[in-house]
Amino acid sequence: MWRRRPSRVIEEPPVAEVTTDGDSRGPELKIRAFRIGFVGALGVLLAVLLGSIVGQLGTVILYVALALFLALGLDPVVSWLQRHDIPRWLAILLVFVVVIGLFVGLIAAIVPIVIEQTTIIVGDWDAIVENVRNSDFVAWLNSLTGTGDAIKDAIDSVSEWLADPANLGALGGGILAVGAGIAGGFTGATIVLILTLYFLASLDAMKRYSARFVPATSRTGYRDVSEEITGSVGRYVIGQVSLGAINGVLSLIYLTIIGAPAPILLAFIAFLFSLVPLVGTITGAIIISLVCFAASPATALAAAIYYLIYMQVEAYVLSPRIMSRAVAVPGALVVIAAVAGGTLGGVLGALVAIPVAASLIIIVEKVVFPRQDAI
């Protein structure tokens, strides 16, 4: 029997859909593409605007971050006082009074020294330059280079340039700029202290409020990680301040013994730079050793030898014992964080960058790695 073949269905090419007014979809697609491009352009402009706002508020953000880390650093002390039956408000008040007292005491001790030393340098400038020109160190450099009195001539040129008030004004940005910088520093310190007090008083409430943004199923893990971050950052801040205090006190004693100029000011420099891990101590040591040349090359050599020995003791004895409970930050990451923070926010940025790096390490170890291992 003959079987009838099925008829082949011929597919017609798609026809553009016509709207009620007789137009096809082509113009509508063009309009949609225009809308997408327009919305995308608005998004780019909004991102640029937000980036500009963040850049202009960089100093304020830095103040907030520094105040938050100071609050985290002082919170273990407040908690320790609370365990000794002291109300939290009274513990916060006691800690803050001590901090303000130390701050005011340092300012009262350092500012008169800076004024006195500046007056002495201005009054005895010619004698200081002459002593440097005729020092044994300069003669030794001349013998090494074999350029005769080239180094003495360079010293004379630098001294003449620094003796010109117009050059000093240009170097410092002018008297008005220097005064504005000092006023801005005091204003920033006041803002940081006020924010630190507020954060310290409301730290527990801030933790509870931030947990509300996390889904209920993940809040327990979030609280555990946040407590570990805040505790570790607090211990890190306390440990770094302790290392800086040790360096400052020992520097004050040793610099006073060897007859260094302005030992209190140099000890404060040692304390301030020691707050920046890994690179701060050596930077402060170099600055202090160079300043000690104003006394004599022997004093500078004695200071350099002392700091070489101290850095070994700090690296292998003091730092492991004091920082044992804080999160371990790899040395390479410390250098990168310190340089990046210093570039963005100066000394304050370098101080804040290390605890931020420590917090990121905790997040990676407690959140990212467990999720990757569970896959």
GROMACS .gro file of N, CA and C in nm, residues 125-142 148-160 293 297:
model
   99
  125TRP      N    1   7.240   8.034   6.533
  125TRP     CA    2   7.246   7.968   6.403
  125TRP      C    3   7.386   7.972   6.342
  126ASP      N    4   7.453   8.087   6.350
  126ASP     CA    5   7.587   8.097   6.290
  126ASP      C    6   7.686   8.004   6.360
  127ALA      N    7   7.678   7.997   6.492
  127ALA     CA    8   7.770   7.909   6.565
  127ALA      C    9   7.743   7.762   6.536
  128ILE      N   10   7.616   7.727   6.520
  128ILE     CA   11   7.582   7.587   6.489
  128ILE      C   12   7.637   7.548   6.351
  129VAL      N   13   7.620   7.637   6.254
  129VAL     CA   14   7.672   7.609   6.119
  129VAL      C   15   7.823   7.597   6.121
  130GLU      N   16   7.889   7.684   6.196
  130GLU     CA   17   8.035   7.679   6.202
  130GLU      C   18   8.083   7.550   6.269
  131ASN      N   19   8.014   7.507   6.373
  131ASN     CA   20   8.052   7.381   6.439
  131ASN      C   21   8.034   7.261   6.346
  132VAL      N   22   7.927   7.263   6.267
  132VAL     CA   23   7.905   7.153   6.173
  132VAL      C   24   8.013   7.153   6.065
  133ARG      N   25   8.050   7.271   6.015
  133ARG     CA   26   8.152   7.279   5.909
  133ARG      C   27   8.286   7.227   5.957
  134ASN      N   28   8.321   7.257   6.083
  134ASN     CA   29   8.452   7.219   6.136
  134ASN      C   30   8.451   7.088   6.213
  135SER      N   31   8.342   7.013   6.205
  135SER     CA   32   8.334   6.888   6.280
  135SER      C   33   8.420   6.781   6.215
  136ASP      N   34   8.456   6.682   6.295
  136ASP     CA   35   8.536   6.570   6.245
  136ASP      C   36   8.459   6.487   6.143
  137PHE      N   37   8.327   6.482   6.159
  137PHE     CA   38   8.246   6.403   6.065
  137PHE      C   39   8.253   6.461   5.924
  138VAL      N   40   8.243   6.594   5.913
  138VAL     CA   41   8.252   6.659   5.781
  138VAL      C   42   8.391   6.640   5.722
  139ALA      N   43   8.494   6.650   5.806
  139ALA     CA   44   8.631   6.627   5.757
  139ALA      C   45   8.647   6.483   5.708
  140TRP      N   46   8.583   6.388   5.778
  140TRP     CA   47   8.590   6.249   5.735
  140TRP      C   48   8.520   6.228   5.601
  141LEU      N   49   8.404   6.294   5.584
  141LEU     CA   50   8.334   6.284   5.456
  141LEU      C   51   8.416   6.345   5.343
  142ASN      N   52   8.482   6.457   5.371
  142ASN     CA   53   8.566   6.518   5.268
  142ASN      C   54   8.680   6.426   5.228
  148GLY      N   55   8.773   6.794   4.828
  148GLY     CA   56   8.818   6.915   4.895
  148GLY      C   57   8.716   6.968   4.993
  149ASP      N   58   8.675   7.094   4.974
  149ASP     CA   59   8.579   7.157   5.064
  149ASP      C   60   8.439   7.162   5.003
  150ALA      N   61   8.406   7.065   4.919
  150ALA     CA   62   8.275   7.067   4.853
  150ALA      C   63   8.162   7.052   4.954
  151ILE      N   64   8.182   6.966   5.054
  151ILE     CA   65   8.077   6.944   5.154
  151ILE      C   66   8.059   7.070   5.239
  152LYS      N   67   8.171   7.136   5.274
  152LYS     CA   68   8.160   7.261   5.350
  152LYS      C   69   8.087   7.368   5.269
  153ASP      N   70   8.118   7.375   5.140
  153ASP     CA   71   8.047   7.472   5.056
  153ASP      C   72   7.899   7.440   5.047
  154ALA      N   73   7.864   7.310   5.042
  154ALA     CA   74   7.723   7.272   5.038
  154ALA      C   75   7.654   7.311   5.169
  155ILE      N   76   7.724   7.292   5.282
  155ILE     CA   77   7.666   7.331   5.411
  155ILE      C   78   7.643   7.482   5.416
  156ASP      N   79   7.739   7.559   5.364
  156ASP     CA   80   7.721   7.704   5.361
  156ASP      C   81   7.601   7.744   5.276
  157SER      N   82   7.585   7.677   5.162
  157SER     CA   83   7.473   7.710   5.074
  157SER      C   84   7.340   7.679   5.141
  158VAL      N   85   7.333   7.562   5.207
  158VAL     CA   86   7.208   7.525   5.276
  158VAL      C   87   7.180   7.620   5.391
  159SER      N   88   7.283   7.658   5.467
  159SER     CA   89   7.262   7.749   5.580
  159SER      C   90   7.216   7.886   5.534
  160GLU      N   91   7.275   7.936   5.422
  160GLU     CA   92   7.231   8.065   5.370
  160GLU      C   93   7.088   8.060   5.321
  293PHE      N   94   7.322   6.466   6.599
  293PHE     CA   95   7.441   6.527   6.542
  293PHE      C   96   7.458   6.671   6.589
  297PRO      N   97   7.901   6.409   6.685
  297PRO     CA   98   7.894   6.281   6.613
  297PRO      C   99   7.898   6.161   6.706
   0.00000   0.00000   0.00000
